[in-house]
XYZ file of N, CA and C in Angstrom:
873
model
N -20.688 -34.598 -180.644
C -21.190 -33.485 -179.846
C -20.295 -32.271 -180.059
N -20.868 -31.114 -180.291
C -20.077 -29.898 -180.473
C -19.533 -29.422 -179.150
N -18.531 -28.523 -179.198
C -17.933 -27.996 -177.975
C -18.959 -27.248 -177.141
N -19.764 -26.397 -177.806
C -20.750 -25.617 -177.048
C -21.812 -26.513 -176.440
N -22.225 -27.551 -177.200
C -23.222 -28.466 -176.654
C -22.683 -29.208 -175.443
N -21.414 -29.586 -175.520
C -20.762 -30.274 -174.400
C -20.737 -29.389 -173.165
N -20.398 -28.108 -173.358
C -20.320 -27.178 -172.244
C -21.687 -26.967 -171.621
N -22.720 -26.781 -172.470
C -24.076 -26.566 -171.956
C -24.560 -27.791 -171.197
N -24.295 -28.993 -171.753
C -24.707 -30.222 -171.087
C -24.029 -30.356 -169.727
N -22.752 -30.033 -169.682
C -22.007 -30.140 -168.424
C -22.583 -29.212 -167.375
N -22.875 -27.975 -167.762
C -23.410 -27.006 -166.805
C -24.818 -27.378 -166.378
N -25.617 -27.885 -167.337
C -26.989 -28.276 -167.002
C -27.004 -29.382 -165.973
N -26.071 -30.309 -166.066
C -26.033 -31.430 -165.130
C -25.764 -30.961 -163.713
N -25.082 -29.816 -163.578
C -24.808 -29.284 -162.239
C -26.010 -28.536 -161.698
N -26.618 -27.684 -162.565
C -27.725 -26.845 -162.122
C -28.964 -27.676 -161.814
N -29.123 -28.825 -162.527
C -30.354 -29.596 -162.410
C -30.620 -30.084 -160.999
N -29.630 -30.329 -160.232
C -29.866 -30.835 -158.891
C -28.690 -30.588 -157.997
N -28.876 -30.770 -156.719
C -27.780 -30.576 -155.776
C -27.409 -31.908 -155.166
N -26.184 -31.985 -154.706
C -25.695 -33.199 -154.076
C -25.900 -33.091 -152.578
N -26.508 -34.110 -151.986
C -26.769 -34.121 -150.549
C -25.918 -35.202 -149.915
N -25.125 -34.819 -148.927
C -24.282 -35.784 -148.237
C -24.981 -36.241 -146.956
N -24.890 -37.508 -146.621
C -25.500 -37.976 -145.375
C -24.765 -37.390 -144.177
N -25.525 -37.128 -143.130
C -24.912 -36.586 -141.919
C -24.085 -37.665 -141.238
N -22.971 -37.253 -140.672
C -22.108 -38.204 -139.982
C -21.341 -37.464 -138.913
N -20.782 -38.239 -137.995
C -20.000 -37.624 -136.928
C -18.767 -36.980 -137.527
N -18.465 -35.781 -137.127
C -17.326 -35.049 -137.641
C -16.090 -35.361 -136.810
N -15.077 -35.888 -137.475
C -13.845 -36.217 -136.759
C -13.062 -34.947 -136.469
N -12.350 -34.950 -135.381
C -11.519 -33.799 -135.047
C -10.371 -33.691 -136.051
N -10.137 -32.475 -136.542
C -9.046 -32.254 -137.483
C -7.709 -32.414 -136.773
N -6.727 -32.982 -137.430
C -5.418 -33.128 -136.791
C -4.832 -31.760 -136.468
N -4.121 -31.697 -135.376
C -3.544 -30.431 -134.956
C -2.413 -30.028 -135.893
N -2.381 -28.737 -136.259
C -1.366 -28.242 -137.172
C -0.016 -28.119 -136.467
N 1.045 -28.367 -137.215
C 2.406 -28.104 -136.750
C 2.770 -26.700 -137.224
N 3.259 -25.863 -136.318
C 3.571 -24.478 -136.682
C 4.922 -24.052 -136.133
N 5.513 -23.081 -136.787
C 6.688 -22.394 -136.279
C 6.530 -20.930 -136.647
N 7.431 -20.077 -136.167
C 7.271 -18.643 -136.405
C 8.582 -18.009 -136.858
N 8.457 -17.068 -137.783
C 9.601 -16.279 -138.246
C 9.079 -14.922 -138.687
N 9.750 -13.860 -138.270
C 9.325 -12.477 -138.545
C 7.889 -12.220 -138.116
N 7.464 -12.888 -137.068
C 6.100 -12.702 -136.571
C 5.032 -13.418 -137.365
N 5.437 -14.214 -138.376
C 4.500 -14.969 -139.208
C 4.516 -16.429 -138.776
N 3.353 -16.987 -138.513
C 3.227 -18.412 -138.192
C 3.194 -19.210 -139.493
N 4.102 -20.153 -139.617
C 4.148 -21.057 -140.770
C 3.634 -22.408 -140.293
N 2.566 -22.896 -140.911
C 1.870 -24.085 -140.395
C 1.682 -25.151 -141.462
N 1.556 -26.386 -140.997
C 1.309 -27.524 -141.882
C 0.293 -28.448 -141.238
N -0.719 -28.834 -142.019
C -1.689 -29.854 -141.633
C -1.427 -31.115 -142.445
N -1.805 -32.235 -141.907
C -1.696 -33.495 -142.635
C -2.994 -33.736 -143.397
N -2.889 -33.963 -144.693
C -4.032 -34.261 -145.540
C -3.829 -35.619 -146.200
N -4.889 -36.229 -146.771
C -4.739 -37.571 -147.361
C -3.699 -37.658 -148.480
N -3.477 -36.548 -149.202
C -2.557 -36.610 -150.347
C -1.306 -35.753 -150.168
N -1.055 -35.238 -148.954
C 0.152 -34.450 -148.737
C 0.035 -33.533 -147.540
N 0.964 -32.563 -147.458
C 0.978 -31.590 -146.369
C 0.318 -30.297 -146.846
N -0.665 -29.832 -146.106
C -1.330 -28.575 -146.427
C -0.609 -27.444 -145.701
N 0.003 -26.537 -146.462
C 0.815 -25.474 -145.895
C 0.100 -24.134 -145.983
N 0.296 -23.299 -144.963
C -0.271 -21.953 -144.982
C 0.456 -21.083 -143.968
N 0.239 -19.783 -144.082
C 0.826 -18.815 -143.150
C -0.305 -18.082 -142.438
N -0.007 -17.629 -141.216
C -1.047 -16.960 -140.429
C -0.418 -15.824 -139.626
N -1.137 -14.703 -139.556
C -0.719 -13.564 -138.740
C -1.960 -12.959 -138.113
N -2.099 -13.137 -136.805
C -3.290 -12.699 -136.068
C -4.532 -13.288 -136.729
N -5.426 -12.456 -137.260
C -6.670 -12.983 -137.831
C -6.570 -13.252 -139.330
N -5.396 -13.020 -139.921
C -5.221 -13.198 -141.370
C -4.572 -14.544 -141.654
N -5.170 -15.291 -142.582
C -4.622 -16.578 -143.009
C -4.426 -16.557 -144.516
N -3.288 -17.043 -144.967
C -2.986 -17.057 -146.401
C -3.785 -18.139 -147.115
N -3.698 -18.134 -148.443
C -4.203 -19.260 -149.208
C -3.366 -20.493 -148.865
N -3.984 -21.663 -148.956
C -3.296 -22.897 -148.615
C -2.761 -23.573 -149.877
N -1.622 -24.222 -149.724
C -1.030 -24.943 -150.846
C -0.651 -26.340 -150.392
N -0.677 -27.295 -151.316
C -0.413 -28.688 -150.963
C 1.009 -29.072 -151.358
N 1.772 -29.557 -150.391
C 3.105 -30.108 -150.635
C 2.960 -31.621 -150.707
N 3.223 -32.236 -151.869
C 3.061 -33.694 -151.975
C 4.101 -34.421 -151.137
N 3.821 -35.654 -150.730
C 4.749 -36.393 -149.858
C 6.094 -36.682 -150.508
N 6.163 -36.648 -151.848
C 7.450 -36.884 -152.508
C 8.348 -35.655 -152.483
N 7.827 -34.532 -152.021
C 8.661 -33.356 -151.819
C 8.379 -32.230 -152.782
N 9.178 -31.153 -152.645
C 9.006 -29.970 -153.471
C 9.462 -28.740 -152.718
N 9.320 -27.580 -153.346
C 9.738 -26.303 -152.756
C 8.586 -25.306 -152.894
N 7.620 -25.348 -152.009
C 6.432 -24.499 -152.137
C 6.689 -23.061 -151.717
N 5.767 -22.186 -152.080
C 5.812 -20.777 -151.668
C 4.408 -20.368 -151.247
N 4.339 -19.559 -150.198
C 3.071 -19.042 -149.692
C 3.239 -17.549 -149.471
N 2.265 -16.750 -149.900
C 2.295 -15.304 -149.699
C 1.154 -14.892 -148.786
N 1.409 -13.878 -147.955
C 0.381 -13.397 -147.035
C 0.488 -11.881 -146.895
N -0.653 -11.197 -146.943
C -0.728 -9.753 -146.729
C -1.195 -9.487 -145.304
N -0.416 -8.715 -144.555
C -0.757 -8.402 -143.173
C -0.808 -6.886 -143.000
N -1.173 -6.456 -141.800
C -1.229 -5.021 -141.516
C 0.141 -4.374 -141.610
N 1.195 -5.141 -141.407
C 2.549 -4.585 -141.428
C 3.265 -4.798 -142.765
N 2.574 -5.377 -143.751
C 3.183 -5.547 -145.066
C 2.913 -6.914 -145.668
N 3.532 -7.153 -146.812
C 3.383 -8.425 -147.519
C 4.595 -9.303 -147.226
N 4.329 -10.565 -146.947
C 5.391 -11.501 -146.615
C 5.328 -12.702 -147.564
N 6.511 -13.250 -147.862
C 6.599 -14.450 -148.682
C 7.293 -15.536 -147.878
N 6.644 -16.691 -147.818
C 7.190 -17.843 -147.110
C 7.587 -18.873 -148.152
N 8.852 -19.286 -148.144
C 9.266 -20.325 -149.087
C 10.269 -21.253 -148.441
N 10.229 -22.489 -148.899
C 11.119 -23.482 -148.327
C 11.116 -24.745 -149.159
N 11.953 -25.684 -148.777
C 12.049 -26.961 -149.493
C 11.887 -28.124 -148.521
N 11.274 -29.171 -149.012
C 11.055 -30.388 -148.241
C 12.384 -31.091 -147.978
N 12.584 -31.493 -146.742
C 13.789 -32.242 -146.366
C 13.335 -33.592 -145.815
N 13.566 -34.681 -146.552
C 13.094 -35.992 -146.109
C 13.924 -36.524 -144.949
N 13.457 -37.627 -144.371
C 14.164 -38.261 -143.268
C 13.184 -38.858 -142.284
N 13.719 -39.391 -141.192
C 12.853 -39.962 -140.160
C 11.892 -38.903 -139.618
N 12.358 -37.662 -139.563
C 11.512 -36.534 -139.180
C 11.518 -35.540 -140.327
N 10.553 -35.641 -141.259
C 10.552 -34.742 -142.419
C 10.340 -33.294 -141.987
N 11.000 -32.390 -142.694
C 10.932 -30.973 -142.341
C 10.754 -30.113 -143.589
N 10.320 -28.884 -143.353
C 10.335 -27.851 -144.380
C 11.350 -26.813 -143.925
N 12.453 -26.696 -144.668
C 13.503 -25.738 -144.340
C 13.357 -24.539 -145.263
N 13.314 -23.333 -144.686
C 13.140 -22.173 -145.537
C 13.297 -20.876 -144.785
N 12.620 -19.843 -145.279
C 12.723 -18.526 -144.667
C 11.466 -17.722 -144.963
N 11.201 -16.740 -144.099
C 10.137 -15.762 -144.308
C 10.811 -14.442 -144.657
N 10.323 -13.816 -145.718
C 10.886 -12.528 -146.131
C 9.773 -11.501 -146.260
N 10.023 -10.287 -145.750
C 9.080 -9.192 -145.962
C 9.380 -8.576 -147.314
N 8.400 -8.640 -148.214
C 8.593 -8.189 -149.587
C 8.907 -6.695 -149.608
N 9.899 -6.330 -150.393
C 10.281 -4.931 -150.515
C 11.256 -4.446 -149.472
N 11.684 -5.341 -148.576
C 12.651 -4.992 -147.540
C 13.748 -6.055 -147.511
N 14.761 -5.792 -146.696
C 15.854 -6.763 -146.536
C 15.591 -7.730 -145.393
N 14.438 -7.623 -144.748
C 14.149 -8.475 -143.593
C 13.864 -9.901 -144.032
N 14.605 -10.825 -143.463
C 14.419 -12.251 -143.761
C 14.832 -13.050 -142.553
N 14.065 -14.074 -142.224
C 14.398 -14.935 -141.085
C 14.158 -16.383 -141.475
N 15.151 -17.234 -141.190
C 15.061 -18.651 -141.517
C 14.159 -19.380 -140.528
N 13.608 -20.508 -140.975
C 12.808 -21.352 -140.091
C 13.018 -22.812 -140.465
N 12.698 -23.685 -139.520
C 12.693 -25.125 -139.754
C 11.394 -25.666 -139.166
N 10.507 -26.140 -140.032
C 9.198 -26.627 -139.603
C 9.158 -28.149 -139.672
N 8.980 -28.805 -138.528
C 8.793 -30.255 -138.495
C 7.408 -30.587 -139.014
N 7.328 -31.442 -140.014
C 6.041 -31.761 -140.644
C 5.341 -32.895 -139.910
N 4.000 -32.862 -139.888
C 3.263 -33.920 -139.193
C 3.520 -35.289 -139.817
N 3.516 -36.315 -138.991
C 3.713 -37.671 -139.480
C 2.366 -38.298 -139.819
N 2.363 -39.155 -140.835
C 1.124 -39.828 -141.196
C 1.286 -40.605 -142.481
N 0.159 -41.141 -142.963
C 0.136 -41.932 -144.183
C -0.650 -41.187 -145.251
N -0.278 -41.403 -146.500
C -0.895 -40.676 -147.597
C -1.564 -41.636 -148.574
N -2.629 -41.133 -149.195
C -3.303 -41.877 -150.239
C -2.679 -41.533 -151.575
N -2.711 -42.455 -152.515
C -2.192 -42.192 -153.845
C -3.070 -41.165 -154.550
N -2.451 -40.186 -155.213
C -3.192 -39.138 -155.903
C -3.015 -39.283 -157.414
N -3.394 -40.462 -157.938
C -3.195 -40.727 -159.358
C -4.522 -40.945 -160.083
N -5.587 -40.317 -159.590
C -6.906 -40.485 -160.181
C -6.972 -40.081 -161.635
N -6.202 -39.060 -162.034
C -6.249 -38.595 -163.410
C -5.693 -39.635 -164.381
N -4.814 -40.512 -163.917
C -4.183 -41.470 -164.807
C -5.182 -42.447 -165.412
N -6.284 -42.680 -164.713
C -7.282 -43.634 -165.202
C -8.307 -42.986 -166.131
N -8.256 -41.667 -166.274
C -9.240 -40.980 -167.106
C -8.886 -41.133 -168.580
N -9.872 -41.452 -169.385
C -9.684 -41.608 -170.820
C -10.232 -40.388 -171.549
N -9.542 -39.998 -172.632
C -10.010 -38.851 -173.387
C -9.813 -37.553 -172.620
N -10.792 -36.674 -172.740
C -10.713 -35.323 -172.179
C -11.586 -35.192 -170.939
N -11.004 -34.630 -169.873
C -11.758 -34.345 -168.645
C -11.601 -32.866 -168.321
N -12.712 -32.237 -167.975
C -12.777 -30.787 -167.798
C -13.109 -30.441 -166.357
N -12.342 -29.495 -165.781
C -12.531 -29.059 -164.398
C -12.750 -27.552 -164.350
N -13.597 -27.116 -163.431
C -13.859 -25.703 -163.214
C -13.772 -25.436 -161.714
N -12.810 -24.580 -161.316
C -12.561 -24.298 -159.900
C -12.340 -25.585 -159.102
N -11.620 -26.526 -159.711
C -11.271 -27.763 -159.033
C -12.353 -28.820 -159.017
N -13.515 -28.521 -159.601
C -14.635 -29.469 -159.623
C -14.693 -30.148 -160.992
N -14.765 -31.476 -160.995
C -14.844 -32.226 -162.257
C -16.212 -32.009 -162.878
N -16.229 -31.378 -164.062
C -17.493 -31.039 -164.717
C -17.959 -32.143 -165.653
N -17.063 -32.635 -166.519
C -17.488 -33.636 -167.498
C -16.273 -34.359 -168.067
N -16.559 -35.507 -168.689
C -15.523 -36.304 -169.342
C -16.034 -36.747 -170.706
N -15.185 -36.604 -171.720
C -15.545 -37.039 -173.065
C -14.457 -37.974 -173.578
N -14.640 -39.297 -173.437
C -13.588 -40.261 -173.773
C -13.157 -40.251 -175.234
N -14.034 -39.811 -176.160
C -13.728 -39.922 -177.585
C -13.148 -38.656 -178.199
N -12.965 -37.626 -177.415
C -12.422 -36.383 -177.959
C -10.924 -36.507 -178.193
N -10.430 -35.771 -179.182
C -8.995 -35.701 -179.433
C -8.375 -34.609 -178.561
N -7.031 -34.576 -178.553
C -6.349 -33.533 -177.784
C -6.675 -32.145 -178.344
N -6.756 -32.023 -179.670
C -7.086 -30.732 -180.277
C -8.493 -30.298 -179.909
N -9.438 -31.250 -179.851
C -10.790 -30.929 -179.379
C -10.731 -30.368 -177.965
N -9.932 -31.015 -177.123
C -9.811 -30.602 -175.728
C -9.233 -29.193 -175.626
N -8.179 -28.903 -176.389
C -7.563 -27.578 -176.359
C -8.548 -26.511 -176.819
N -9.286 -26.812 -177.902
C -10.270 -25.850 -178.408
C -11.347 -25.560 -177.357
N -11.774 -26.589 -176.657
C -12.787 -26.376 -175.624
C -12.245 -25.551 -174.472
N -10.996 -25.812 -174.066
C -10.394 -25.050 -172.973
C -10.222 -23.582 -173.345
N -9.876 -23.314 -174.604
C -9.770 -21.929 -175.057
C -11.125 -21.226 -174.928
N -12.194 -21.914 -175.295
C -13.528 -21.337 -175.189
C -13.936 -21.155 -173.731
N -13.659 -22.159 -172.897
C -14.040 -22.086 -171.492
C -13.269 -20.982 -170.768
N -12.003 -20.794 -171.152
C -11.188 -19.736 -170.546
C -11.815 -18.367 -170.793
N -12.328 -18.136 -172.002
C -12.975 -16.861 -172.330
C -14.347 -16.738 -171.676
N -15.043 -17.861 -171.552
C -16.393 -17.837 -170.979
C -16.369 -17.614 -169.474
N -15.341 -18.138 -168.797
C -15.247 -18.034 -167.337
C -13.896 -17.416 -166.943
N -13.695 -16.122 -167.233
C -12.377 -15.502 -166.976
C -12.027 -15.408 -165.501
N -13.007 -15.482 -164.620
C -12.744 -15.343 -163.184
C -12.735 -16.676 -162.454
N -12.767 -17.764 -163.200
C -12.732 -19.089 -162.589
C -11.525 -19.870 -163.100
N -11.124 -20.863 -162.325
C -9.949 -21.660 -162.674
C -10.369 -22.780 -163.616
N -9.977 -22.656 -164.876
C -10.290 -23.638 -165.906
C -9.100 -24.590 -166.044
N -9.359 -25.903 -166.025
C -8.305 -26.907 -166.162
C -8.819 -28.069 -167.002
N -7.902 -28.723 -167.687
C -8.276 -29.883 -168.472
C -7.183 -30.917 -168.506
N -7.560 -32.177 -168.652
C -6.623 -33.291 -168.744
C -6.960 -34.115 -169.988
N -5.921 -34.588 -170.661
C -6.120 -35.492 -171.790
C -5.318 -36.756 -171.540
N -6.004 -37.890 -171.513
C -5.381 -39.183 -171.191
C -4.572 -39.105 -169.905
N -5.105 -38.387 -168.937
C -4.486 -38.303 -167.618
C -3.422 -37.239 -167.464
N -3.050 -36.559 -168.556
C -2.009 -35.521 -168.482
C -2.642 -34.142 -168.578
N -2.182 -33.232 -167.734
C -2.713 -31.880 -167.736
C -2.384 -31.190 -169.056
N -3.270 -30.289 -169.466
C -3.132 -29.587 -170.731
C -2.762 -28.130 -170.493
N -1.771 -27.630 -171.252
C -1.532 -26.201 -171.311
C -0.462 -25.657 -170.393
N -0.232 -24.354 -170.549
C 0.772 -23.603 -169.789
C 0.086 -22.788 -168.703
N 0.651 -22.850 -167.488
C 0.128 -22.094 -166.353
C 1.241 -21.218 -165.787
N 0.944 -19.949 -165.565
C 1.890 -18.994 -164.982
C 1.500 -18.734 -163.533
N 2.502 -18.774 -162.643
C 2.254 -18.565 -161.213
C 3.097 -17.401 -160.700
N 2.487 -16.548 -159.874
C 3.180 -15.518 -159.105
C 3.019 -15.857 -157.633
N 4.123 -16.025 -156.940
C 4.090 -16.340 -155.502
C 3.111 -17.473 -155.192
N 3.111 -18.496 -156.043
C 2.295 -19.673 -155.815
C 0.845 -19.565 -156.249
N 0.435 -18.423 -156.802
C -0.955 -18.214 -157.242
C -0.995 -18.201 -158.768
N -1.889 -18.990 -159.363
C -1.984 -19.029 -160.820
C -2.596 -17.736 -161.346
N -1.862 -17.070 -162.245
C -2.325 -15.789 -162.792
C -2.481 -15.837 -164.305
N -2.128 -16.949 -164.927
C -2.273 -17.062 -166.371
C -2.429 -18.490 -166.820
N -3.173 -18.689 -167.922
C -3.414 -20.031 -168.445
C -3.554 -19.944 -169.954
N -2.729 -20.708 -170.674
C -2.773 -20.755 -172.133
C -2.799 -22.216 -172.567
N -3.963 -22.728 -172.969
C -4.088 -24.163 -173.271
C -3.221 -24.660 -174.422
N -2.912 -23.801 -175.413
C -2.267 -24.299 -176.633
C -0.793 -23.939 -176.752
N -0.186 -23.318 -175.723
C 1.185 -22.821 -175.863
C 2.214 -23.947 -175.924
N 3.307 -23.656 -176.651
C 4.435 -24.577 -176.762
C 5.460 -24.291 -175.670
N 6.489 -25.137 -175.593
C 7.560 -24.930 -174.626
C 8.267 -23.594 -174.858
N 8.540 -23.248 -176.119
C 9.238 -21.996 -176.392
C 8.395 -20.788 -175.993
N 7.105 -20.843 -176.226
C 6.223 -19.752 -175.799
C 6.219 -19.638 -174.276
N 6.217 -20.769 -173.600
C 6.248 -20.761 -172.134
C 7.547 -20.142 -171.628
N 8.676 -20.529 -172.223
C 9.975 -19.994 -171.805
C 10.042 -18.485 -172.029
N 9.573 -18.039 -173.196
C 9.582 -16.603 -173.494
C 8.749 -15.828 -172.479
N 7.590 -16.368 -172.134
C 6.725 -15.697 -171.170
C 7.353 -15.652 -169.788
N 8.001 -16.738 -169.389
C 8.659 -16.770 -168.081
C 9.822 -15.783 -168.016
N 10.567 -15.661 -169.096
C 11.661 -14.693 -169.141
C 11.126 -13.273 -168.984
N 10.036 -12.971 -169.673
C 9.434 -11.643 -169.579
C 8.941 -11.367 -168.167
N 8.278 -12.352 -167.572
C 7.740 -12.161 -166.220
C 8.845 -12.044 -165.179
N 9.901 -12.841 -165.344
C 11.037 -12.774 -164.420
C 11.643 -11.372 -164.416
N 11.750 -10.776 -165.594
C 12.333 -9.437 -165.725
C 11.379 -8.357 -165.218
N 10.095 -8.483 -165.551
C 9.125 -7.430 -165.215
C 8.669 -7.478 -163.763
N 8.720 -8.663 -163.139
C 8.188 -8.813 -161.776
C 9.254 -9.455 -160.884
N 10.340 -8.735 -160.706
C 11.462 -9.273 -159.937
C 11.137 -9.428 -158.458
N 10.058 -8.762 -157.988
C 9.669 -8.875 -156.574
C 8.759 -10.065 -156.325
N 8.440 -10.837 -157.365
C 7.577 -12.003 -157.209
C 8.354 -13.269 -157.543
N 7.905 -14.369 -156.983
C 8.488 -15.658 -157.374
C 7.701 -16.159 -158.586
N 8.334 -16.109 -159.735
C 7.707 -16.487 -160.994
C 7.975 -17.960 -161.266
N 6.915 -18.693 -161.608
C 7.036 -20.115 -161.927
C 6.103 -20.447 -163.079
N 6.458 -21.468 -163.844
C 5.609 -21.911 -164.937
C 5.489 -23.422 -164.975
N 4.330 -23.882 -165.391
C 4.069 -25.309 -165.537
C 3.500 -25.543 -166.935
N 4.112 -26.459 -167.693
C 3.641 -26.794 -169.032
C 3.221 -28.250 -169.065
N 1.954 -28.477 -169.381
C 1.410 -29.836 -169.437
C 1.713 -30.629 -168.170
N 1.587 -29.942 -167.024
C 1.744 -30.600 -165.731
C 3.158 -30.673 -165.209
N 4.146 -30.155 -165.955
C 5.545 -30.229 -165.525
C 6.131 -28.830 -165.406
N 6.846 -28.582 -164.297
C 7.474 -27.277 -164.104
C 8.528 -27.026 -165.178
N 8.778 -25.751 -165.439
C 9.695 -25.340 -166.498
C 10.894 -24.618 -165.893
N 12.107 -25.007 -166.307
C 13.296 -24.243 -165.971
C 14.117 -24.776 -164.816
N 15.223 -24.070 -164.581
C 16.168 -24.401 -163.507
C 15.951 -23.479 -162.324
N 15.886 -24.069 -161.126
C 15.719 -23.304 -159.894
C 16.851 -23.671 -158.934
N 17.499 -22.653 -158.376
C 18.583 -22.837 -157.418
C 18.105 -22.426 -156.033
N 18.390 -23.277 -155.027
C 17.936 -23.023 -153.658
C 19.112 -23.005 -152.699
N 19.096 -22.064 -151.769
C 19.996 -22.018 -150.624
C 19.147 -22.161 -149.372
N 19.417 -23.178 -148.582
C 18.689 -23.386 -147.316
C 17.176 -23.349 -147.515
N 16.717 -23.947 -148.611
C 15.287 -24.035 -148.869
C 14.666 -22.814 -149.501
N 15.434 -21.751 -149.739
C 14.914 -20.521 -150.331
C 15.431 -20.389 -151.757
N 14.550 -20.142 -152.700
C 14.959 -20.017 -154.093
C 15.721 -18.713 -154.308
N 16.943 -18.809 -154.780
C 17.787 -17.635 -154.993
C 18.113 -17.434 -156.469
N 17.674 -18.330 -157.317
C 17.928 -18.177 -158.737
C 16.927 -18.939 -159.576
N 16.611 -18.400 -160.758
C 15.659 -19.036 -161.661
C 16.058 -18.709 -163.091
N 16.264 -19.745 -163.905
C 16.624 -19.578 -165.305
C 15.704 -20.452 -166.151
N 14.681 -19.866 -166.786
C 13.704 -20.673 -167.532
C 14.263 -21.400 -168.744
N 15.298 -20.834 -169.400
C 15.733 -21.400 -170.686
C 17.056 -22.141 -170.629
N 17.590 -22.414 -169.436
C 18.852 -23.139 -169.350
C 18.668 -24.612 -169.707
N 19.752 -25.206 -170.236
C 19.757 -26.647 -170.474
C 20.054 -27.371 -169.158
N 19.854 -28.672 -169.179
C 20.134 -29.447 -167.974
C 21.625 -29.393 -167.628
N 22.497 -29.396 -168.634
C 23.926 -29.336 -168.348
C 24.316 -28.007 -167.718
N 23.728 -26.916 -168.186
C 23.980 -25.612 -167.565
C 23.532 -25.616 -166.107
N 22.383 -26.224 -165.856
C 21.879 -26.304 -164.486
C 22.817 -27.118 -163.595
N 23.286 -28.259 -164.104
C 24.197 -29.119 -163.339
C 25.497 -28.389 -163.034
N 26.053 -27.712 -164.034
C 27.314 -26.985 -163.834
C 27.151 -25.884 -162.787
N 26.049 -25.162 -162.855
C 25.822 -24.080 -161.903
C 25.634 -24.618 -160.490
N 24.910 -25.723 -160.377
C 24.679 -26.304 -159.050
C 25.992 -26.821 -158.451
N 26.819 -27.451 -159.257
C 28.126 -27.912 -158.781
C 28.968 -26.741 -158.276
N 28.981 -25.659 -159.043
C 29.772 -24.488 -158.657
C 29.283 -23.931 -157.316
N 27.973 -23.846 -157.140
C 27.425 -23.314 -155.891
C 27.740 -24.215 -154.705
N 27.680 -25.527 -154.920
C 27.981 -26.457 -153.828
C 29.440 -26.334 -153.387
N 30.342 -26.160 -154.361
C 31.759 -26.044 -154.031
C 32.085 -24.691 -153.409
N 31.457 -23.648 -153.896
C 31.796 -22.289 -153.481
C 31.165 -21.909 -152.155
N 30.021 -22.482 -151.852
C 29.294 -22.126 -150.629
C 29.029 -23.377 -149.778
N 30.091 -23.962 -149.201
C 29.923 -25.215 -148.433
C 29.114 -25.032 -147.159
N 28.981 -23.800 -146.672
C 28.207 -23.565 -145.445
C 26.723 -23.391 -145.718
N 26.325 -23.397 -146.987
C 24.914 -23.313 -147.360
C 24.418 -24.705 -147.759
N 23.148 -24.966 -147.489
C 22.523 -26.180 -148.014
C 22.021 -25.849 -149.410
N 22.754 -26.308 -150.420
C 22.479 -25.939 -151.810
C 21.769 -27.093 -152.513
N 20.692 -26.777 -153.228
C 19.969 -27.791 -154.000
C 19.400 -27.138 -155.250
N 18.992 -27.973 -156.206
C 18.457 -27.438 -157.451
C 17.415 -28.348 -158.056
N 16.528 -27.733 -158.817
C 15.512 -28.461 -159.568
C 15.655 -28.115 -161.040
N 15.500 -29.114 -161.892
C 15.446 -28.877 -163.333
C 14.143 -29.467 -163.854
N 13.294 -28.602 -164.389
C 11.958 -29.005 -164.849
C 11.202 -29.771 -163.761
N 11.356 -29.280 -162.528
C 10.600 -29.830 -161.414
C 11.210 -31.032 -160.736
N 12.329 -31.556 -161.266
C 12.949 -32.744 -160.680
C 14.274 -32.378 -160.025
N 14.554 -32.997 -158.872
C 15.780 -32.708 -158.140
C 17.003 -33.129 -158.954
N 18.041 -32.293 -158.903
C 19.309 -32.624 -159.546
C 20.173 -33.359 -158.532
N 20.527 -34.592 -158.843
C 21.293 -35.434 -157.926
C 22.606 -35.809 -158.597
N 23.713 -35.632 -157.865
C 25.023 -35.964 -158.392
C 25.432 -37.363 -157.923
N 25.913 -38.173 -158.864
C 26.440 -39.479 -158.497
C 27.935 -39.415 -158.193
N 28.591 -38.372 -158.707
C 30.020 -38.182 -158.460
C 30.227 -36.833 -157.787
N 31.267 -36.686 -156.965
C 31.544 -35.387 -156.343
C 31.834 -34.333 -157.402
N 31.563 -33.078 -157.041
C 31.860 -31.984 -157.957
C 33.360 -31.922 -158.206
N 33.749 -31.688 -159.461
C 35.167 -31.686 -159.806
C 35.655 -30.360 -160.370
N 34.748 -29.514 -160.846
C 35.204 -28.268 -161.435
C 34.145 -27.187 -161.272
N 34.591 -25.942 -161.055
C 33.625 -24.846 -160.934
C 33.093 -24.441 -162.297
N 31.870 -23.899 -162.299
C 31.296 -23.388 -163.538
C 30.698 -22.017 -163.256
N 29.664 -21.652 -163.984
C 29.074 -20.310 -163.876
C 28.663 -20.020 -162.447
N 28.699 -18.749 -162.073
C 28.396 -18.336 -160.711
C 26.930 -18.393 -160.380
N 26.614 -17.883 -159.216
C 25.250 -17.867 -158.694
C 24.328 -17.144 -159.650
N 23.223 -17.795 -160.051
C 22.268 -17.129 -160.915
C 21.516 -16.095 -160.124
N 21.025 -15.086 -160.809
C 20.365 -13.984 -160.138
C 18.881 -14.049 -160.346
N 18.154 -13.301 -159.524
C 16.702 -13.237 -159.662
C 16.036 -14.067 -158.618
N 14.895 -13.585 -158.107
C 14.125 -14.309 -157.092
C 13.059 -15.143 -157.749
């Protein structure tokens, strides 16, 4: 089957009919846990696969983002009548899991810390993609079609075509359960997608974006994995270096932990927490710069 034929078949299958769900009693949604900083409500709902985070100010609600139960450092942006605000924090595990972070008004020095207790509950495994064979194509989060016999290059070629055909929709693809391509994020919102880019192309793009958009939180994901070193103080990202090695990241994190004992210092390298088995023994490079 050709790429265009596959795309037409996938779209035809959607247009041909609609899905009807049986009526059922609607369960009450769990009550959100919220806290406030700088007049912004930071809230979390419990969902089957993680914590749904969002910000709210009067009648304005931000886009929602999912924090998986294994943790992470999410960011949420919200535009209000009094300006643009960025909410960021890091998951803190324990008997009472929390999101520790801060709300900052973009373009000003105003920042206020918060500690949000996350709702308790049980989560379902979110590993559905692992069982998919071949290429699976998604449009705006909806699974459009699966082609088990396609190669990875076939999948990339199709995603390149779909990206051009639907520039205003979120195009995504998986091959053998792994996400395909490079994704660029500003303040938690995906603003770029390149299905065929390499790690070096991703790093170069992140460096350019970090320099050009210093007022935004720039992040990149390549084939489903975050790129670069991120330094956090009290749940707020204070440094980002896309092209550092893991040893550079470890040295910098050790230096920050020793130099700033009154801060809760943590770091991620390619999306994974940096954990020390031995106490820090020597200082290295100073605090990295950039938001």
